[in-house]
mmCIF file of C-alpha atoms and ligand atoms in Angstrom:
data_model
loop_
_atom_site.group_PDB
_atom_site.id
_atom_site.type_symbol
_atom_site.label_atom_id
_atom_site.label_comp_id
_atom_site.label_asym_id
_atom_site.label_seq_id
_atom_site.Cartn_x
_atom_site.Cartn_y
_atom_site.Cartn_z
ATOM 1 C CA UNK A 7 30.602 71.758 108.223
ATOM 2 C CA UNK A 8 30.595 71.220 112.001
ATOM 3 C CA UNK A 9 30.686 74.295 114.250
ATOM 4 C CA UNK A 10 31.144 74.303 118.029
ATOM 5 C CA UNK A 11 29.003 76.943 119.769
ATOM 6 C CA UNK A 12 29.728 78.354 123.236
ATOM 7 C CA UNK A 13 27.252 80.472 125.225
ATOM 8 C CA UNK A 14 27.860 82.054 128.650
ATOM 9 C CA UNK A 15 26.204 85.481 128.347
ATOM 10 C CA UNK A 16 23.867 85.211 131.317
ATOM 11 C CA UNK A 17 23.010 82.335 133.656
ATOM 12 C CA UNK A 18 23.192 79.341 131.309
ATOM 13 C CA UNK A 19 26.498 77.616 130.581
ATOM 14 C CA UNK A 20 26.099 75.951 127.200
ATOM 15 C CA UNK A 21 28.064 74.212 124.451
ATOM 16 C CA UNK A 22 26.757 72.588 121.278
ATOM 17 C CA UNK A 23 27.925 71.088 118.005
ATOM 18 C CA UNK A 24 25.795 71.883 114.941
ATOM 19 C CA UNK A 25 26.263 70.590 111.391
ATOM 20 C CA UNK A 26 25.633 72.927 108.421
ATOM 21 C CA UNK A 27 23.891 75.481 110.628
ATOM 22 C CA UNK A 28 20.806 73.319 111.018
ATOM 23 C CA UNK A 29 21.434 69.823 112.430
ATOM 24 C CA UNK A 30 22.041 69.636 116.169
ATOM 25 C CA UNK A 31 24.637 66.965 116.990
ATOM 26 C CA UNK A 32 24.704 67.940 120.674
ATOM 27 C CA UNK A 33 23.225 70.745 122.772
ATOM 28 C CA UNK A 34 24.336 70.755 126.420
ATOM 29 C CA UNK A 35 22.964 73.394 128.813
ATOM 30 C CA UNK A 36 23.470 73.765 132.551
ATOM 31 C CA UNK A 37 21.226 76.339 134.133
ATOM 32 C CA UNK A 38 22.161 78.293 137.257
ATOM 33 C CA UNK A 39 18.529 79.151 137.848
ATOM 34 C CA UNK A 40 18.290 77.327 141.198
ATOM 35 C CA UNK A 41 21.373 79.153 142.494
ATOM 36 C CA UNK A 42 20.033 82.618 141.535
ATOM 37 C CA UNK A 43 16.442 81.840 142.574
ATOM 38 C CA UNK A 44 17.359 82.213 146.254
ATOM 39 C CA UNK A 45 18.372 85.840 145.536
ATOM 40 C CA UNK A 46 15.242 86.508 143.417
ATOM 41 C CA UNK A 47 17.367 87.369 140.364
ATOM 42 C CA UNK A 48 20.771 86.939 138.742
ATOM 43 C CA UNK A 49 23.840 87.919 140.789
ATOM 44 C CA UNK A 50 26.554 88.737 138.190
ATOM 45 C CA UNK A 51 29.613 87.629 140.169
ATOM 46 C CA UNK A 52 27.958 84.373 141.200
ATOM 47 C CA UNK A 53 27.062 83.803 137.535
ATOM 48 C CA UNK A 54 30.629 84.216 136.217
ATOM 49 C CA UNK A 55 32.115 81.996 138.891
ATOM 50 C CA UNK A 56 29.522 79.330 138.198
ATOM 51 C CA UNK A 57 30.375 79.454 134.466
ATOM 52 C CA UNK A 58 34.013 78.886 135.402
ATOM 53 C CA UNK A 59 33.061 75.784 137.389
ATOM 54 C CA UNK A 60 30.854 74.211 134.728
ATOM 55 C CA UNK A 61 32.213 75.302 131.334
ATOM 56 C CA UNK A 62 34.759 72.493 130.833
ATOM 57 C CA UNK A 63 32.442 69.621 131.853
ATOM 58 C CA UNK A 64 29.742 71.143 129.586
ATOM 59 C CA UNK A 65 32.201 71.398 126.675
ATOM 60 C CA UNK A 66 33.437 67.823 127.149
ATOM 61 C CA UNK A 67 29.872 66.499 127.246
ATOM 62 C CA UNK A 68 28.909 68.421 124.088
ATOM 63 C CA UNK A 69 31.915 66.988 122.205
ATOM 64 C CA UNK A 70 31.248 63.469 123.514
ATOM 65 C CA UNK A 71 27.514 63.512 122.689
ATOM 66 C CA UNK A 72 28.242 64.809 119.182
ATOM 67 C CA UNK A 73 30.878 62.065 118.775
ATOM 68 C CA UNK A 74 33.473 64.541 117.512
ATOM 69 C CA UNK A 75 37.069 65.500 118.323
ATOM 70 C CA UNK A 76 38.374 69.074 117.937
ATOM 71 C CA UNK A 77 40.006 67.987 114.658
ATOM 72 C CA UNK A 78 36.533 67.227 113.222
ATOM 73 C CA UNK A 79 35.372 70.826 113.717
ATOM 74 C CA UNK A 80 35.508 73.496 111.025
ATOM 75 C CA UNK A 81 35.004 76.462 113.341
ATOM 76 C CA UNK A 82 34.124 77.826 116.788
ATOM 77 C CA UNK A 83 31.382 80.402 117.484
ATOM 78 C CA UNK A 84 31.068 82.197 120.815
ATOM 79 C CA UNK A 85 28.694 84.822 122.211
ATOM 80 C CA UNK A 86 30.490 88.174 122.652
ATOM 81 C CA UNK A 87 27.463 90.211 123.847
ATOM 82 C CA UNK A 88 25.091 91.512 124.932
ATOM 83 C CA UNK A 89 25.324 90.035 128.401
ATOM 84 C CA UNK A 90 27.079 90.163 131.750
ATOM 85 C CA UNK A 91 30.758 91.122 131.223
ATOM 86 C CA UNK A 92 32.241 88.567 133.627
ATOM 87 C CA UNK A 93 30.052 85.789 132.247
ATOM 88 C CA UNK A 94 30.856 86.590 128.609
ATOM 89 C CA UNK A 95 34.598 86.543 129.380
ATOM 90 C CA UNK A 96 34.471 82.909 130.496
ATOM 91 C CA UNK A 97 33.054 81.674 127.174
ATOM 92 C CA UNK A 98 35.209 83.940 125.009
ATOM 93 C CA UNK A 99 38.404 82.905 126.808
ATOM 94 C CA UNK A 100 37.611 79.233 126.330
ATOM 95 C CA UNK A 101 36.803 79.773 122.632
ATOM 96 C CA UNK A 102 40.094 81.599 122.092
ATOM 97 C CA UNK A 103 42.019 78.791 123.807
ATOM 98 C CA UNK A 104 40.356 76.137 121.615
ATOM 99 C CA UNK A 105 40.996 77.934 118.305
ATOM 100 C CA UNK A 106 44.601 78.618 119.285
ATOM 101 C CA UNK A 107 45.275 75.019 120.281
ATOM 102 C CA UNK A 108 43.542 73.481 117.245
ATOM 103 C CA UNK A 109 44.115 76.138 114.587
ATOM 104 C CA UNK A 110 40.414 76.713 113.904
ATOM 105 C CA UNK A 111 38.578 79.827 112.672
ATOM 106 C CA UNK A 112 36.741 81.794 115.363
ATOM 107 C CA UNK A 113 33.632 83.946 115.083
ATOM 108 C CA UNK A 114 32.235 86.216 117.800
ATOM 109 C CA UNK A 115 28.434 86.158 117.725
ATOM 110 C CA UNK A 116 25.740 88.641 118.798
ATOM 111 C CA UNK A 117 23.515 86.843 121.330
ATOM 112 C CA UNK A 118 20.342 88.513 119.967
ATOM 113 C CA UNK A 119 21.160 87.436 116.418
ATOM 114 C CA UNK A 120 21.849 83.934 117.727
ATOM 115 C CA UNK A 121 18.326 83.835 119.230
ATOM 116 C CA UNK A 122 16.941 84.544 115.732
ATOM 117 C CA UNK A 123 19.007 81.642 114.311
ATOM 118 C CA UNK A 124 17.246 79.200 116.641
ATOM 119 C CA UNK A 125 14.659 79.343 113.832
ATOM 120 C CA UNK A 126 17.128 77.715 111.418
ATOM 121 C CA UNK A 127 17.685 74.694 113.667
ATOM 122 C CA UNK A 128 16.052 71.335 112.973
ATOM 123 C CA UNK A 129 13.901 72.722 110.163
ATOM 124 C CA UNK A 130 13.718 71.116 106.712
ATOM 125 C CA UNK A 131 13.017 74.428 104.918
ATOM 126 C CA UNK A 132 15.056 77.489 105.976
ATOM 127 C CA UNK A 133 13.176 80.717 106.862
ATOM 128 C CA UNK A 134 12.529 83.179 104.008
ATOM 129 C CA UNK A 135 13.688 86.797 103.537
ATOM 130 C CA UNK A 136 12.618 89.459 104.197
ATOM 131 C CA UNK A 137 11.192 88.442 107.545
ATOM 132 C CA UNK A 138 10.283 90.279 110.702
ATOM 133 C CA UNK A 139 12.000 89.139 113.916
ATOM 134 C CA UNK A 140 10.603 89.661 117.384
ATOM 135 C CA UNK A 141 13.284 88.911 119.979
ATOM 136 C CA UNK A 142 11.871 88.828 123.501
ATOM 137 C CA UNK A 143 14.145 87.773 126.339
ATOM 138 C CA UNK A 144 14.978 88.712 129.912
ATOM 139 C CA UNK A 145 17.002 91.705 128.770
ATOM 140 C CA UNK A 146 15.574 92.636 125.355
ATOM 141 C CA UNK A 147 12.412 93.305 123.401
ATOM 142 C CA UNK A 148 13.500 94.056 119.836
ATOM 143 C CA UNK A 149 11.550 94.249 116.591
ATOM 144 C CA UNK A 150 13.978 93.835 113.691
ATOM 145 C CA UNK A 151 13.648 93.488 109.915
ATOM 146 C CA UNK A 152 15.919 90.725 108.567
ATOM 147 C CA UNK A 153 16.698 91.118 104.869
ATOM 148 C CA UNK A 154 19.374 88.426 104.560
ATOM 149 C CA UNK A 155 21.992 86.591 106.609
ATOM 150 C CA UNK A 156 23.607 89.138 108.926
ATOM 151 C CA UNK A 157 21.417 91.988 107.560
ATOM 152 C CA UNK A 158 19.248 93.516 110.274
ATOM 153 C CA UNK A 159 17.347 96.806 110.492
ATOM 154 C CA UNK A 160 16.119 97.819 113.942
ATOM 155 C CA UNK A 161 12.482 98.962 113.939
ATOM 156 C CA UNK A 162 11.662 99.171 117.621
ATOM 157 C CA UNK A 163 12.688 98.182 121.111
ATOM 158 C CA UNK A 164 11.458 98.487 124.654
ATOM 159 C CA UNK A 165 11.703 101.926 126.216
ATOM 160 C CA UNK A 166 11.887 100.476 129.740
ATOM 161 C CA UNK A 167 11.434 96.868 130.922
ATOM 162 C CA UNK A 168 12.003 93.930 128.553
ATOM 163 C CA UNK A 169 9.057 91.545 128.144
ATOM 164 C CA UNK A 170 10.865 88.773 130.060
ATOM 165 C CA UNK A 171 11.818 91.250 132.768
ATOM 166 C CA UNK A 172 8.125 92.221 133.027
ATOM 167 C CA UNK A 173 7.216 88.542 133.496
ATOM 168 C CA UNK A 174 9.928 88.188 136.159
ATOM 169 C CA UNK A 175 8.900 91.353 138.037
ATOM 170 C CA UNK A 176 5.181 90.523 137.739
ATOM 171 C CA UNK A 177 5.781 87.061 139.185
ATOM 172 C CA UNK A 178 7.691 88.579 142.092
ATOM 173 C CA UNK A 179 4.800 90.970 142.827
ATOM 174 C CA UNK A 180 2.399 88.020 142.804
ATOM 175 C CA UNK A 181 4.698 86.025 145.109
ATOM 176 C CA UNK A 182 5.246 83.335 142.478
ATOM 177 C CA UNK A 183 9.071 83.159 142.523
ATOM 178 C CA UNK A 184 11.814 83.300 139.887
ATOM 179 C CA UNK A 185 12.091 83.033 136.884
ATOM 180 C CA UNK A 186 8.674 84.535 136.346
ATOM 181 C CA UNK A 187 7.802 83.598 132.763
ATOM 182 C CA UNK A 188 7.270 79.841 133.166
ATOM 183 C CA UNK A 189 5.459 80.270 136.536
ATOM 184 C CA UNK A 190 3.119 82.958 135.201
ATOM 185 C CA UNK A 191 2.342 80.822 132.131
ATOM 186 C CA UNK A 192 1.537 77.826 134.353
ATOM 187 C CA UNK A 193 -0.511 79.844 136.874
ATOM 188 C CA UNK A 194 -2.374 81.722 134.112
ATOM 189 C CA UNK A 195 -3.779 78.414 132.814
ATOM 190 C CA UNK A 196 -5.839 78.100 136.011
ATOM 191 C CA UNK A 197 -7.253 81.644 135.801
ATOM 192 C CA UNK A 198 -9.280 84.012 133.642
ATOM 193 C CA UNK A 199 -7.899 87.256 132.174
ATOM 194 C CA UNK A 200 -10.643 89.286 133.858
ATOM 195 C CA UNK A 201 -8.720 92.093 135.602
ATOM 196 C CA UNK A 202 -8.335 95.495 133.955
ATOM 197 C CA UNK A 203 -4.635 96.097 133.232
ATOM 198 C CA UNK A 204 -3.267 98.752 130.852
ATOM 199 C CA UNK A 205 -1.617 98.210 127.457
ATOM 200 C CA UNK A 206 0.972 100.752 126.224
ATOM 201 C CA UNK A 207 0.298 100.951 122.468
ATOM 202 C CA UNK A 208 2.787 103.808 121.741
ATOM 203 C CA UNK A 209 0.899 104.606 118.533
ATOM 204 C CA UNK A 210 2.940 105.375 115.377
ATOM 205 C CA UNK A 211 6.020 103.758 116.924
ATOM 206 C CA UNK A 212 7.374 100.184 116.847
ATOM 207 C CA UNK A 213 8.726 100.636 120.384
ATOM 208 C CA UNK A 214 7.329 98.833 123.416
ATOM 209 C CA UNK A 215 6.821 99.746 127.077
ATOM 210 C CA UNK A 216 5.993 97.435 129.972
ATOM 211 C CA UNK A 217 6.794 99.469 133.079
ATOM 212 C CA UNK A 218 3.272 100.961 133.348
ATOM 213 C CA UNK A 219 1.785 97.479 133.331
ATOM 214 C CA UNK A 220 4.102 96.430 136.149
ATOM 215 C CA UNK A 221 3.088 99.493 138.204
ATOM 216 C CA UNK A 222 -0.613 98.788 137.576
ATOM 217 C CA UNK A 223 -0.113 95.229 138.858
ATOM 218 C CA UNK A 224 1.639 96.602 141.939
ATOM 219 C CA UNK A 225 -1.390 98.835 142.685
ATOM 220 C CA UNK A 226 -3.734 95.902 142.148
ATOM 221 C CA UNK A 227 -1.751 93.732 144.590
ATOM 222 C CA UNK A 228 -1.789 96.542 147.181
ATOM 223 C CA UNK A 229 -5.577 96.826 146.849
ATOM 224 C CA UNK A 230 -6.072 93.071 147.094
ATOM 225 C CA UNK A 231 -7.899 93.363 150.407
ATOM 226 C CA UNK A 232 -10.587 95.613 148.874
ATOM 227 C CA UNK A 233 -10.710 94.172 145.344
ATOM 228 C CA UNK A 234 -10.770 90.432 145.821
ATOM 229 C CA UNK A 235 -9.226 88.331 143.020
ATOM 230 C CA UNK A 236 -7.277 85.108 142.669
ATOM 231 C CA UNK A 237 -3.552 85.007 141.895
ATOM 232 C CA UNK A 238 -4.391 82.826 138.877
ATOM 233 C CA UNK A 239 -6.704 85.531 137.472
ATOM 234 C CA UNK A 240 -4.014 88.152 138.076
ATOM 235 C CA UNK A 241 -1.396 85.993 136.290
ATOM 236 C CA UNK A 242 -3.771 85.390 133.363
ATOM 237 C CA UNK A 243 -4.622 89.111 133.087
ATOM 238 C CA UNK A 244 -0.970 90.147 133.318
ATOM 239 C CA UNK A 245 0.127 87.605 130.685
ATOM 240 C CA UNK A 246 -2.760 88.646 128.402
ATOM 241 C CA UNK A 247 -1.721 92.308 128.584
ATOM 242 C CA UNK A 248 1.853 91.431 127.484
ATOM 243 C CA UNK A 249 0.597 89.052 124.774
ATOM 244 C CA UNK A 250 -1.876 91.634 123.360
ATOM 245 C CA UNK A 251 0.801 94.296 122.966
ATOM 246 C CA UNK A 252 3.492 91.998 121.527
ATOM 247 C CA UNK A 253 1.114 90.342 119.047
ATOM 248 C CA UNK A 254 -0.789 93.457 117.901
ATOM 249 C CA UNK A 255 2.261 95.650 117.374
ATOM 250 C CA UNK A 256 4.342 92.927 115.675
ATOM 251 C CA UNK A 257 1.520 91.821 113.354
ATOM 252 C CA UNK A 258 0.817 95.474 112.409
ATOM 253 C CA UNK A 259 4.485 95.933 111.467
ATOM 254 C CA UNK A 260 4.497 92.657 109.485
ATOM 255 C CA UNK A 261 1.492 93.872 107.447
ATOM 256 C CA UNK A 262 3.018 97.298 106.888
ATOM 257 C CA UNK A 263 6.386 95.910 105.758
ATOM 258 C CA UNK A 264 4.869 93.046 103.742
ATOM 259 C CA UNK A 265 7.383 90.527 105.046
ATOM 260 C CA UNK A 266 7.243 86.862 104.020
ATOM 261 C CA UNK A 267 7.410 85.414 107.535
ATOM 262 C CA UNK A 268 7.382 86.301 111.200
ATOM 263 C CA UNK A 269 10.292 84.824 113.210
ATOM 264 C CA UNK A 270 9.794 84.692 116.981
ATOM 265 C CA UNK A 271 12.703 84.083 119.344
ATOM 266 C CA UNK A 272 14.063 84.557 122.863
ATOM 267 C CA UNK A 273 13.137 83.064 126.216
ATOM 268 C CA UNK A 274 9.636 84.592 126.308
ATOM 269 C CA UNK A 275 8.724 82.671 123.126
ATOM 270 C CA UNK A 276 8.888 79.512 125.260
ATOM 271 C CA UNK A 277 5.397 80.769 126.244
ATOM 272 C CA UNK A 278 3.102 78.698 124.034
ATOM 273 C CA UNK A 279 0.014 80.857 124.768
ATOM 274 C CA UNK A 280 1.901 83.767 123.196
ATOM 275 C CA UNK A 281 2.865 81.687 120.129
ATOM 276 C CA UNK A 282 -0.736 80.530 119.681
ATOM 277 C CA UNK A 283 -1.958 84.143 119.654
ATOM 278 C CA UNK A 284 0.623 84.974 117.002
ATOM 279 C CA UNK A 285 -0.486 82.056 114.832
ATOM 280 C CA UNK A 286 -4.149 83.118 115.196
ATOM 281 C CA UNK A 287 -3.479 86.767 114.326
ATOM 282 C CA UNK A 288 -0.728 86.817 111.700
ATOM 283 C CA UNK A 289 -1.481 86.991 107.965
ATOM 284 C CA UNK A 290 1.992 85.528 107.209
ATOM 285 C CA UNK A 291 3.474 82.213 108.455
ATOM 286 C CA UNK A 292 4.795 82.379 112.025
ATOM 287 C CA UNK A 293 7.983 80.448 112.841
ATOM 288 C CA UNK A 294 9.144 79.781 116.396
ATOM 289 C CA UNK A 295 11.596 77.296 117.927
ATOM 290 C CA UNK A 296 10.627 74.558 120.413
ATOM 291 C CA UNK A 297 10.811 75.880 124.035
ATOM 292 C CA UNK A 298 14.254 74.335 124.745
ATOM 293 C CA UNK A 299 15.704 76.345 121.807
ATOM 294 C CA UNK A 300 13.923 79.582 122.809
ATOM 295 C CA UNK A 301 15.789 80.005 126.078
ATOM 296 C CA UNK A 302 19.576 80.431 126.057
ATOM 297 C CA UNK A 303 21.497 77.635 124.355
ATOM 298 C CA UNK A 304 24.675 77.207 122.304
ATOM 299 C CA UNK A 305 23.119 75.470 119.267
ATOM 300 C CA UNK A 306 21.704 78.837 118.163
ATOM 301 C CA UNK A 307 25.173 80.369 118.577
ATOM 302 C CA UNK A 308 26.736 77.625 116.417
ATOM 303 C CA UNK A 309 24.058 78.102 113.734
ATOM 304 C CA UNK A 310 24.558 81.878 113.667
ATOM 305 C CA UNK A 311 28.341 81.371 113.496
ATOM 306 C CA UNK A 312 27.987 78.929 110.592
ATOM 307 C CA UNK A 313 26.141 81.511 108.463
ATOM 308 C CA UNK A 314 28.777 84.151 109.247
ATOM 309 C CA UNK A 315 31.558 81.720 108.273
ATOM 310 C CA UNK A 316 29.657 81.129 105.005
ATOM 311 C CA UNK A 317 29.750 84.902 104.423
ATOM 312 C CA UNK A 318 33.539 84.669 104.764
ATOM 313 C CA UNK A 319 33.642 86.394 108.144
ATOM 314 C CA UNK A 320 36.263 85.366 110.715
ATOM 315 C CA UNK A 321 37.063 87.240 113.941
ATOM 316 C CA UNK A 322 40.616 88.194 114.814
ATOM 317 C CA UNK A 323 41.985 86.796 118.075
ATOM 318 C CA UNK A 324 42.178 90.123 119.896
ATOM 319 C CA UNK A 325 38.500 90.997 120.325
ATOM 320 C CA UNK A 326 36.909 91.951 123.619
ATOM 321 C CA UNK A 327 33.406 91.158 124.896
ATOM 322 C CA UNK A 328 30.699 93.808 124.143
ATOM 323 C CA UNK A 329 28.235 93.746 127.095
ATOM 324 C CA UNK A 330 25.848 96.311 125.541
ATOM 325 C CA UNK A 331 25.970 95.044 121.944
ATOM 326 C CA UNK A 332 22.800 95.803 119.926
ATOM 327 C CA UNK A 333 21.281 94.194 116.882
ATOM 328 C CA UNK A 334 20.548 96.114 113.687
ATOM 329 C CA UNK A 335 21.234 99.636 112.516
HETATM 330 O O1 KG4 B 24 16.499 84.297 126.272
HETATM 331 P P1 KG4 B 24 16.567 83.996 127.720
HETATM 332 O O2 KG4 B 24 16.710 82.561 128.142
HETATM 333 O O3 KG4 B 24 17.728 84.774 128.419
HETATM 334 C C1 KG4 B 24 18.057 86.078 128.062
HETATM 335 O O4 KG4 B 24 18.781 86.244 127.050
HETATM 336 O O5 KG4 B 24 17.534 86.993 128.752
HETATM 337 O O6 KG4 B 24 15.238 84.627 128.367
HETATM 338 C C2 KG4 B 24 14.949 84.533 129.717
HETATM 339 C C3 KG4 B 24 13.605 85.201 129.952
HETATM 340 C C4 KG4 B 24 13.245 85.324 131.433
HETATM 341 O O7 KG4 B 24 12.835 86.648 131.689
HETATM 342 C C5 KG4 B 24 12.090 84.340 131.598
HETATM 343 O O8 KG4 B 24 11.154 84.738 132.581
HETATM 344 C C6 KG4 B 24 11.469 84.358 130.219
HETATM 345 O O9 KG4 B 24 12.558 84.436 129.334
HETATM 346 N N1 KG4 B 24 10.691 83.144 129.963
HETATM 347 C C7 KG4 B 24 9.363 83.139 129.761
HETATM 348 C C8 KG4 B 24 8.978 81.772 129.655
HETATM 349 N N2 KG4 B 24 10.104 80.998 129.792
HETATM 350 C C9 KG4 B 24 11.141 81.865 129.971
HETATM 351 N N3 KG4 B 24 8.486 84.148 129.677
HETATM 352 C C10 KG4 B 24 7.188 83.825 129.478
HETATM 353 N N4 KG4 B 24 6.723 82.543 129.406
HETATM 354 C C11 KG4 B 24 7.585 81.489 129.475
HETATM 355 N N5 KG4 B 24 7.139 80.239 129.389
HETATM 356 ZN ZN1 ZN B 25 19.005 85.048 125.569
#
């Protein structure tokens, strides 16, 4: 069963064709990162207009690389939220046009759930249930128990900044540019995590908080003339503080809930230092996608859609985008 996935929730325009929820036949992504970098962050109107410019070439390339025509598809999956309203509309409108023209079933997909399904792609053995999912992206830090396909229970979330947002803001404070995650990871390799930065443990809760860490880094940068340190050491210390909190709290929850596996996903999981700490600390197997499937892509959307189709779910044609959609009850 071949499913076309479409993703335009933020600043990546993406289309992909995936067979049986696991085999990637094509996975085309155009990033707007260079366009937004000059503003130091994503400008929503610029993002939606850019999606409009690139969505059809991206779609055509995904179909061509997969070697399929619309008649070869069994369904279309599209991200309906969470995300930027104007950006989401571009992908959803295209998906509706395709299913109308080719009489295909359509499924609207939760972007956060799609990130989790990146763990089903290109893997010989599917993940096991129940598992614990940590979804860490630019907009979200969610800890969710997954008991089956489409069955999610929310355990915790960030009370302020998302982990990716913390990386982006930290990088800006250190003058490293945008997006922050990859630059901090690269810079941290040249430094030592020697600076004292706080960790918000929020004991007895599965929630997270990263705004205090960001403020502490701001104070450190302001005092740089008196306390001398290298930017590499600051990046390493900042990254270590985020890693410590994410790993410790997630592993504690995995032990408490006695899950079979830990599933990591979202753009921040592209950080291999973070993944390595998880592997070293977790008593249960840790699954995470390759970096190119951690950041936004449409293959994960197609995979998620496939499993919803298998559950017999099909969206009606009159749905709207849901910019503040959440995952789990
Ligand atoms: O999942 P994603 O591509 O988009 C959203 O849904 O938000 O995540 C983007 C976030 C950005 O905040 C970016 O800084 C972060 O993921 N990120 C990283 C790394 N690569 C991307 N954070 C830490 N280390 C990385 N290597
Ligand atoms: Zn994302």
